[in-house]
Amino acid sequence: MIPPHGAKLVERVLGDAEREDILARSAGLPRLRLNAASANDVENIATGVFSPLQGFMGRVDFHHVLNEMRLSNDLPWTIPLVLDVDKGEAAGLKTGFDVILTDASGDPLAVLRLEEKFEFDKEEMARKVFGTTDSGHRGAAKVLSMRDVLLSGKVDLIRKAPSPFPRFKLTPREARVLFREKGWRTVVGFEAASAPHLGHEYIQKSALAFADGVFIAPLVGRNKSGGYKDEVLLAAYEQLIRTYYPKERVVMAVLHLDDLGAGPREAVHKAIVFKNFGCTHALIGRDSAGDGAYYHPFAAQDIFEEFPDLGIVPLFYGAVSYCKKCRSVVNDRICPHPSADQAACDVTKIRDMFLRRETPPAELVRPEVAKVILNYRNPFHE
Amino acid sequence: MDKEFTTISIPTSLYKKIEEAIRGTDVTSVSSYIAKVVREALSKQEAEPEVFSKEDEEKVKERLKALGYID
């Protein structure tokens, strides 16, 4: 089994006695209410999704990640993991003491062992992580609107947040045990951000031709305007797997990750997440994890050149289409025919067809999958 | 905060050999070449295998069964 990033899977979920102890003390501790993204971060840290991080980054790691795309111990890490608060909140918190982190309704989620408070340059962070300070970039806009002070420190999870999709929620530890139970030695991770078309199926099955299993991970909780609703994404993939995949060679589990559109840095970040789940390979598409035209089409693949020590093998794929001459799904490496003979597996065009309540051609989307999507009155977020 | 570097020594002949080898490639300096090669070599050192306690592993398996991932 592939080792987790940093060699040790982080597990910071409190046991019963520790949980009772902290809850008994919680009335006397300061509280911070987390937004949904930070609440996800906390659970991801505590369950090892972000191993080796044990908490929110301190100043040294933060700057290392910005400047070198590595933690201060030289381990590859590309996206700062931080918790922002306003100056007033920060002033009321003492380093060296515990802070209760709550969900939006005020219920305790975790305890932050506060180590450091520091101010940061938002423009610098946006420029280095996203390559832009343009507020038209969703990640840059988010960073620019962050509060002024970052808190760092280890977190311990008091309770896991209820998931709308409990059947598809696995921790890295659970995924690792599962892969071992299945006897998989090679596992390919695929991040599913949109409902599957035949291009996705082609890529996943091409990987399955040499790997033992594929780990399909729909990104949920993003509520991105115009994007597929989580339940639609899952239902579409369930239908595809049920109808067209060898069930024993596929595992699907959701990822609760913030989708910042950080392009190349985000592609590496997600590869690390897949590694922590036990994947040996990660499928990285052209234009992966980007936001509009902010990055070179191959930037998300080229960046892996800088990380010979990443510990997971990226598998790159390009544009996929259906070729009428070949009468099969192809990519640009294997088909000699001109684009006039091809129908591109284009996520945006397919989504537009669904928006018009049209069934996409069977060369692009499996009819069974299209039917599932069209069964929803509105499959997309407003 | 700027990047931090330190200095190491290698034989001049090796330095020249590396200079020659990276000419015309994407690698911008001998230093970055060496950093890349060393990082790659270190990452191949075998990590200790993960050990879950038998009790933990059984708990996880029970949950996986309950979720329908294993029979």
mmCIF file of N, CA and C in Angstrom, chain A residues 1-4 7 9 59-60 63-64 67-68 70 74 124 128 160 166-178 180-182 247 251-254 305-311, chain B residues 1-5 26-27 32-33 35-53 55-71:
data_model
loop_
_atom_site.group_PDB
_atom_site.id
_atom_site.type_symbol
_atom_site.label_atom_id
_atom_site.label_comp_id
_atom_site.label_asym_id
_atom_site.label_seq_id
_atom_site.Cartn_x
_atom_site.Cartn_y
_atom_site.Cartn_z
ATOM 1 N N MET A 1 0.855 -1.215 0.000
ATOM 2 C CA MET A 1 0.000 0.000 0.000
ATOM 3 C C MET A 1 0.877 1.247 0.000
ATOM 4 N N ILE A 2 0.520 2.177 -0.831
ATOM 5 C CA ILE A 2 1.287 3.430 -0.936
ATOM 6 C C ILE A 2 1.239 4.177 0.413
ATOM 7 N N PRO A 3 2.390 4.690 0.873
ATOM 8 C CA PRO A 3 2.334 5.422 2.156
ATOM 9 C C PRO A 3 1.597 6.754 1.990
ATOM 10 N N PRO A 4 0.989 7.226 3.050
ATOM 11 C CA PRO A 4 0.344 8.546 2.980
ATOM 12 C C PRO A 4 1.401 9.638 2.783
ATOM 13 N N ALA A 7 4.254 10.083 5.149
ATOM 14 C CA ALA A 7 4.466 8.731 5.715
ATOM 15 C C ALA A 7 3.482 8.295 6.792
ATOM 16 N N LEU A 9 -0.492 8.589 8.332
ATOM 17 C CA LEU A 9 -1.856 9.089 8.160
ATOM 18 C C LEU A 9 -2.312 9.782 9.447
ATOM 19 N N ARG A 59 2.786 30.524 10.329
ATOM 20 C CA ARG A 59 3.411 31.499 9.443
ATOM 21 C C ARG A 59 4.527 30.878 8.579
ATOM 22 N N VAL A 60 5.354 30.048 9.167
ATOM 23 C CA VAL A 60 6.504 29.518 8.418
ATOM 24 C C VAL A 60 6.035 28.616 7.277
ATOM 25 N N HIS A 63 4.284 30.619 4.431
ATOM 26 C CA HIS A 63 5.165 31.295 3.468
ATOM 27 C C HIS A 63 5.940 30.290 2.613
ATOM 28 N N HIS A 64 6.300 29.164 3.202
ATOM 29 C CA HIS A 64 6.970 28.137 2.399
ATOM 30 C C HIS A 64 6.061 27.674 1.271
ATOM 31 N N ASN A 67 5.757 30.375 -1.414
ATOM 32 C CA ASN A 67 6.967 30.666 -2.192
ATOM 33 C C ASN A 67 7.573 29.456 -2.876
ATOM 34 N N GLU A 68 7.443 28.304 -2.247
ATOM 35 C CA GLU A 68 8.165 27.140 -2.768
ATOM 36 C C GLU A 68 7.273 25.964 -3.098
ATOM 37 N N ARG A 70 6.050 24.015 -1.059
ATOM 38 C CA ARG A 70 6.481 22.946 -0.164
ATOM 39 C C ARG A 70 6.289 23.400 1.272
ATOM 40 N N ASP A 74 10.104 20.513 3.478
ATOM 41 C CA ASP A 74 10.386 20.226 2.069
ATOM 42 C C ASP A 74 9.361 19.312 1.401
ATOM 43 N N GLU A 124 -0.656 39.103 -2.030
ATOM 44 C CA GLU A 124 0.471 38.180 -2.257
ATOM 45 C C GLU A 124 -0.039 36.741 -2.330
ATOM 46 N N LYS A 128 0.289 34.462 -5.665
ATOM 47 C CA LYS A 128 1.158 33.277 -5.687
ATOM 48 C C LYS A 128 0.369 31.978 -5.863
ATOM 49 N N LYS A 160 -17.988 14.272 13.716
ATOM 50 C CA LYS A 160 -18.044 14.453 12.267
ATOM 51 C C LYS A 160 -19.370 15.111 11.912
ATOM 52 N N PRO A 166 -24.166 9.856 3.375
ATOM 53 C CA PRO A 166 -23.386 8.996 4.275
ATOM 54 C C PRO A 166 -22.919 7.706 3.605
ATOM 55 N N ARG A 167 -23.685 7.233 2.634
ATOM 56 C CA ARG A 167 -23.342 5.975 1.966
ATOM 57 C C ARG A 167 -22.066 6.111 1.141
ATOM 58 N N PHE A 168 -21.737 7.345 0.800
ATOM 59 C CA PHE A 168 -20.566 7.557 -0.074
ATOM 60 C C PHE A 168 -19.468 8.349 0.633
ATOM 61 N N LYS A 169 -19.454 8.281 1.943
ATOM 62 C CA LYS A 169 -18.428 9.043 2.654
ATOM 63 C C LYS A 169 -17.419 8.084 3.276
ATOM 64 N N LEU A 170 -16.191 8.177 2.831
ATOM 65 C CA LEU A 170 -15.122 7.338 3.365
ATOM 66 C C LEU A 170 -13.993 8.222 3.859
ATOM 67 N N THR A 171 -13.347 7.795 4.916
ATOM 68 C CA THR A 171 -12.119 8.462 5.333
ATOM 69 C C THR A 171 -10.955 7.783 4.602
ATOM 70 N N PRO A 172 -9.803 8.433 4.558
ATOM 71 C CA PRO A 172 -8.643 7.777 3.947
ATOM 72 C C PRO A 172 -8.339 6.421 4.581
ATOM 73 N N ARG A 173 -8.483 6.344 5.873
ATOM 74 C CA ARG A 173 -8.205 5.070 6.537
ATOM 75 C C ARG A 173 -9.170 3.995 6.029
ATOM 76 N N GLU A 174 -10.451 4.353 5.944
ATOM 77 C CA GLU A 174 -11.441 3.387 5.460
ATOM 78 C C GLU A 174 -11.159 2.983 4.016
ATOM 79 N N ALA A 175 -10.798 3.976 3.209
ATOM 80 C CA ALA A 175 -10.500 3.658 1.801
ATOM 81 C C ALA A 175 -9.300 2.717 1.718
ATOM 82 N N ARG A 176 -8.309 2.947 2.539
ATOM 83 C CA ARG A 176 -7.103 2.105 2.511
ATOM 84 C C ARG A 176 -7.427 0.670 2.921
ATOM 85 N N VAL A 177 -8.241 0.540 3.967
ATOM 86 C CA VAL A 177 -8.632 -0.820 4.383
ATOM 87 C C VAL A 177 -9.433 -1.485 3.257
ATOM 88 N N LEU A 178 -10.313 -0.695 2.654
ATOM 89 C CA LEU A 178 -11.137 -1.235 1.560
ATOM 90 C C LEU A 178 -10.279 -1.699 0.383
ATOM 91 N N ARG A 180 -7.243 -2.597 0.407
ATOM 92 C CA ARG A 180 -6.479 -3.790 0.794
ATOM 93 C C ARG A 180 -7.379 -5.025 0.802
ATOM 94 N N GLU A 181 -8.607 -4.856 1.308
ATOM 95 C CA GLU A 181 -9.568 -5.966 1.299
ATOM 96 C C GLU A 181 -9.830 -6.461 -0.112
ATOM 97 N N LYS A 182 -9.858 -5.528 -1.040
ATOM 98 C CA LYS A 182 -10.122 -5.887 -2.433
ATOM 99 C C LYS A 182 -8.881 -6.455 -3.122
ATOM 100 N N LYS A 247 -18.295 -3.941 -11.174
ATOM 101 C CA LYS A 247 -18.543 -3.354 -9.848
ATOM 102 C C LYS A 247 -17.373 -3.576 -8.886
ATOM 103 N N VAL A 251 -14.601 1.963 -6.801
ATOM 104 C CA VAL A 251 -15.096 2.496 -5.533
ATOM 105 C C VAL A 251 -15.430 3.963 -5.759
ATOM 106 N N MET A 252 -16.611 4.354 -5.294
ATOM 107 C CA MET A 252 -16.970 5.773 -5.391
ATOM 108 C C MET A 252 -17.170 6.324 -3.990
ATOM 109 N N ALA A 253 -16.547 7.435 -3.714
ATOM 110 C CA ALA A 253 -16.747 8.120 -2.429
ATOM 111 C C ALA A 253 -16.560 9.609 -2.653
ATOM 112 N N VAL A 254 -17.332 10.399 -1.923
ATOM 113 C CA VAL A 254 -17.319 11.841 -2.166
ATOM 114 C C VAL A 254 -16.099 12.514 -1.535
ATOM 115 N N GLU A 305 6.203 18.263 -13.088
ATOM 116 C CA GLU A 305 7.656 18.177 -13.330
ATOM 117 C C GLU A 305 8.449 18.651 -12.117
ATOM 118 N N GLU A 306 7.845 19.571 -11.362
ATOM 119 C CA GLU A 306 8.558 20.151 -10.218
ATOM 120 C C GLU A 306 8.518 19.269 -8.976
ATOM 121 N N PHE A 307 7.762 18.160 -9.073
ATOM 122 C CA PHE A 307 7.585 17.330 -7.873
ATOM 123 C C PHE A 307 7.932 15.869 -8.132
ATOM 124 N N PRO A 308 9.230 15.593 -8.340
ATOM 125 C CA PRO A 308 9.613 14.202 -8.540
ATOM 126 C C PRO A 308 9.427 13.367 -7.278
ATOM 127 N N ASP A 309 9.215 14.059 -6.165
ATOM 128 C CA ASP A 309 9.072 13.388 -4.871
ATOM 129 C C ASP A 309 7.630 13.378 -4.381
ATOM 130 N N LEU A 310 6.673 13.539 -5.284
ATOM 131 C CA LEU A 310 5.278 13.627 -4.851
ATOM 132 C C LEU A 310 4.777 12.318 -4.265
ATOM 133 N N GLY A 311 5.237 11.210 -4.827
ATOM 134 C CA GLY A 311 4.852 9.914 -4.259
ATOM 135 C C GLY A 311 3.578 9.339 -4.830
ATOM 136 N N MET B 1 8.668 36.977 2.336
ATOM 137 C CA MET B 1 9.714 36.048 2.813
ATOM 138 C C MET B 1 10.359 35.361 1.604
ATOM 139 N N ASP B 2 11.679 35.471 1.473
ATOM 140 C CA ASP B 2 12.361 34.882 0.325
ATOM 141 C C ASP B 2 12.638 33.397 0.543
ATOM 142 N N LYS B 3 12.959 32.737 -0.560
ATOM 143 C CA LYS B 3 13.361 31.337 -0.447
ATOM 144 C C LYS B 3 14.665 31.250 0.326
ATOM 145 N N GLU B 4 14.828 30.161 1.040
ATOM 146 C CA GLU B 4 16.066 29.986 1.789
ATOM 147 C C GLU B 4 16.913 28.916 1.112
ATOM 148 N N PHE B 5 18.193 29.183 0.996
ATOM 149 C CA PHE B 5 19.103 28.235 0.361
ATOM 150 C C PHE B 5 20.330 28.019 1.234
ATOM 151 N N ASP B 26 14.619 22.098 -19.874
ATOM 152 C CA ASP B 26 13.838 23.044 -19.072
ATOM 153 C C ASP B 26 14.506 23.351 -17.736
ATOM 154 N N VAL B 27 15.486 22.556 -17.356
ATOM 155 C CA VAL B 27 16.130 22.764 -16.053
ATOM 156 C C VAL B 27 17.002 24.016 -16.136
ATOM 157 N N SER B 32 19.084 23.556 -9.290
ATOM 158 C CA SER B 32 17.721 23.022 -9.342
ATOM 159 C C SER B 32 17.722 21.576 -9.838
ATOM 160 N N TYR B 33 18.695 21.241 -10.676
ATOM 161 C CA TYR B 33 18.802 19.848 -11.132
ATOM 162 C C TYR B 33 19.128 18.935 -9.946
ATOM 163 N N ALA B 35 18.666 19.532 -6.762
ATOM 164 C CA ALA B 35 17.540 19.480 -5.820
ATOM 165 C C ALA B 35 16.504 18.466 -6.301
ATOM 166 N N LYS B 36 16.254 18.480 -7.600
ATOM 167 C CA LYS B 36 15.244 17.584 -8.166
ATOM 168 C C LYS B 36 15.670 16.111 -8.014
ATOM 169 N N VAL B 37 16.912 15.851 -8.354
ATOM 170 C CA VAL B 37 17.402 14.472 -8.297
ATOM 171 C C VAL B 37 17.437 13.957 -6.850
ATOM 172 N N VAL B 38 17.868 14.827 -5.952
ATOM 173 C CA VAL B 38 17.950 14.406 -4.547
ATOM 174 C C VAL B 38 16.555 14.158 -3.974
ATOM 175 N N ARG B 39 15.633 15.053 -4.300
ATOM 176 C CA ARG B 39 14.263 14.858 -3.811
ATOM 177 C C ARG B 39 13.687 13.532 -4.314
ATOM 178 N N GLU B 40 13.936 13.254 -5.573
ATOM 179 C CA GLU B 40 13.424 12.017 -6.162
ATOM 180 C C GLU B 40 14.042 10.807 -5.445
ATOM 181 N N ALA B 41 15.339 10.887 -5.220
ATOM 182 C CA ALA B 41 16.019 9.758 -4.571
ATOM 183 C C ALA B 41 15.501 9.556 -3.147
ATOM 184 N N LEU B 42 15.335 10.654 -2.427
ATOM 185 C CA LEU B 42 14.874 10.533 -1.034
ATOM 186 C C LEU B 42 13.450 9.985 -0.958
ATOM 187 N N SER B 43 12.632 10.368 -1.946
ATOM 188 C CA SER B 43 11.230 9.920 -1.903
ATOM 189 C C SER B 43 11.128 8.420 -2.136
ATOM 190 N N LYS B 44 12.172 7.821 -2.679
ATOM 191 C CA LYS B 44 12.117 6.379 -2.949
ATOM 192 C C LYS B 44 12.549 5.544 -1.761
ATOM 193 N N GLN B 45 13.053 6.222 -0.733
ATOM 194 C CA GLN B 45 13.401 5.457 0.468
ATOM 195 C C GLN B 45 12.112 4.878 1.037
ATOM 196 N N GLU B 46 12.178 3.634 1.383
ATOM 197 C CA GLU B 46 10.958 2.945 1.779
ATOM 198 C C GLU B 46 10.399 3.480 3.093
ATOM 199 N N ALA B 47 9.112 3.832 3.060
ATOM 200 C CA ALA B 47 8.463 4.266 4.296
ATOM 201 C C ALA B 47 8.019 3.039 5.085
ATOM 202 N N GLU B 48 7.903 3.247 6.383
ATOM 203 C CA GLU B 48 7.428 2.123 7.196
ATOM 204 C C GLU B 48 5.975 1.842 6.848
ATOM 205 N N PRO B 49 5.598 0.564 6.765
ATOM 206 C CA PRO B 49 4.206 0.266 6.434
ATOM 207 C C PRO B 49 3.261 0.741 7.536
ATOM 208 N N GLU B 50 2.076 1.128 7.117
ATOM 209 C CA GLU B 50 1.094 1.567 8.110
ATOM 210 C C GLU B 50 0.624 0.378 8.921
ATOM 211 N N VAL B 51 0.425 0.612 10.171
ATOM 212 C CA VAL B 51 -0.107 -0.474 10.993
ATOM 213 C C VAL B 51 -1.367 0.028 11.685
ATOM 214 N N PHE B 52 -2.477 -0.606 11.378
ATOM 215 C CA PHE B 52 -3.706 -0.326 12.122
ATOM 216 C C PHE B 52 -3.851 -1.460 13.131
ATOM 217 N N SER B 53 -4.374 -1.131 14.297
ATOM 218 C CA SER B 53 -4.585 -2.218 15.249
ATOM 219 C C SER B 53 -5.687 -3.123 14.701
ATOM 220 N N GLU B 55 -8.173 -4.305 16.158
ATOM 221 C CA GLU B 55 -9.494 -3.824 16.602
ATOM 222 C C GLU B 55 -9.995 -2.701 15.688
ATOM 223 N N ASP B 56 -9.085 -1.749 15.401
ATOM 224 C CA ASP B 56 -9.454 -0.629 14.519
ATOM 225 C C ASP B 56 -9.840 -1.146 13.143
ATOM 226 N N GLU B 57 -9.046 -2.082 12.652
ATOM 227 C CA GLU B 57 -9.287 -2.588 11.309
ATOM 228 C C GLU B 57 -10.645 -3.308 11.241
ATOM 229 N N GLU B 58 -10.964 -4.048 12.286
ATOM 230 C CA GLU B 58 -12.256 -4.751 12.310
ATOM 231 C C GLU B 58 -13.409 -3.752 12.338
ATOM 232 N N LYS B 59 -13.231 -2.678 13.108
ATOM 233 C CA LYS B 59 -14.266 -1.630 13.166
ATOM 234 C C LYS B 59 -14.498 -1.035 11.787
ATOM 235 N N VAL B 60 -13.381 -0.747 11.106
ATOM 236 C CA VAL B 60 -13.481 -0.159 9.767
ATOM 237 C C VAL B 60 -14.182 -1.132 8.830
ATOM 238 N N LYS B 61 -13.839 -2.399 8.931
ATOM 239 C CA LYS B 61 -14.468 -3.384 8.040
ATOM 240 C C LYS B 61 -15.971 -3.479 8.296
ATOM 241 N N GLU B 62 -16.344 -3.405 9.558
ATOM 242 C CA GLU B 62 -17.777 -3.445 9.883
ATOM 243 C C GLU B 62 -18.505 -2.273 9.232
ATOM 244 N N ARG B 63 -17.871 -1.112 9.315
ATOM 245 C CA ARG B 63 -18.498 0.071 8.714
ATOM 246 C C ARG B 63 -18.579 -0.078 7.197
ATOM 247 N N LEU B 64 -17.506 -0.600 6.606
ATOM 248 C CA LEU B 64 -17.509 -0.782 5.147
ATOM 249 C C LEU B 64 -18.599 -1.771 4.733
ATOM 250 N N LYS B 65 -18.816 -2.769 5.562
ATOM 251 C CA LYS B 65 -19.890 -3.719 5.264
ATOM 252 C C LYS B 65 -21.241 -3.012 5.353
ATOM 253 N N ALA B 66 -21.407 -2.224 6.418
ATOM 254 C CA ALA B 66 -22.676 -1.526 6.614
ATOM 255 C C ALA B 66 -22.971 -0.570 5.454
ATOM 256 N N LEU B 67 -21.924 0.005 4.887
ATOM 257 C CA LEU B 67 -22.107 0.944 3.771
ATOM 258 C C LEU B 67 -22.287 0.209 2.450
ATOM 259 N N GLY B 68 -22.042 -1.084 2.435
ATOM 260 C CA GLY B 68 -22.210 -1.853 1.199
ATOM 261 C C GLY B 68 -20.965 -1.918 0.336
ATOM 262 N N TYR B 69 -19.812 -1.466 0.864
ATOM 263 C CA TYR B 69 -18.585 -1.510 0.063
ATOM 264 C C TYR B 69 -17.979 -2.917 0.001
ATOM 265 N N ILE B 70 -18.185 -3.688 1.092
ATOM 266 C CA ILE B 70 -17.721 -5.079 1.041
ATOM 267 C C ILE B 70 -18.842 -5.993 1.552
ATOM 268 N N ASP B 71 -18.802 -7.244 1.135
ATOM 269 C CA ASP B 71 -19.863 -8.188 1.507
ATOM 270 C C ASP B 71 -19.567 -8.821 2.858
#
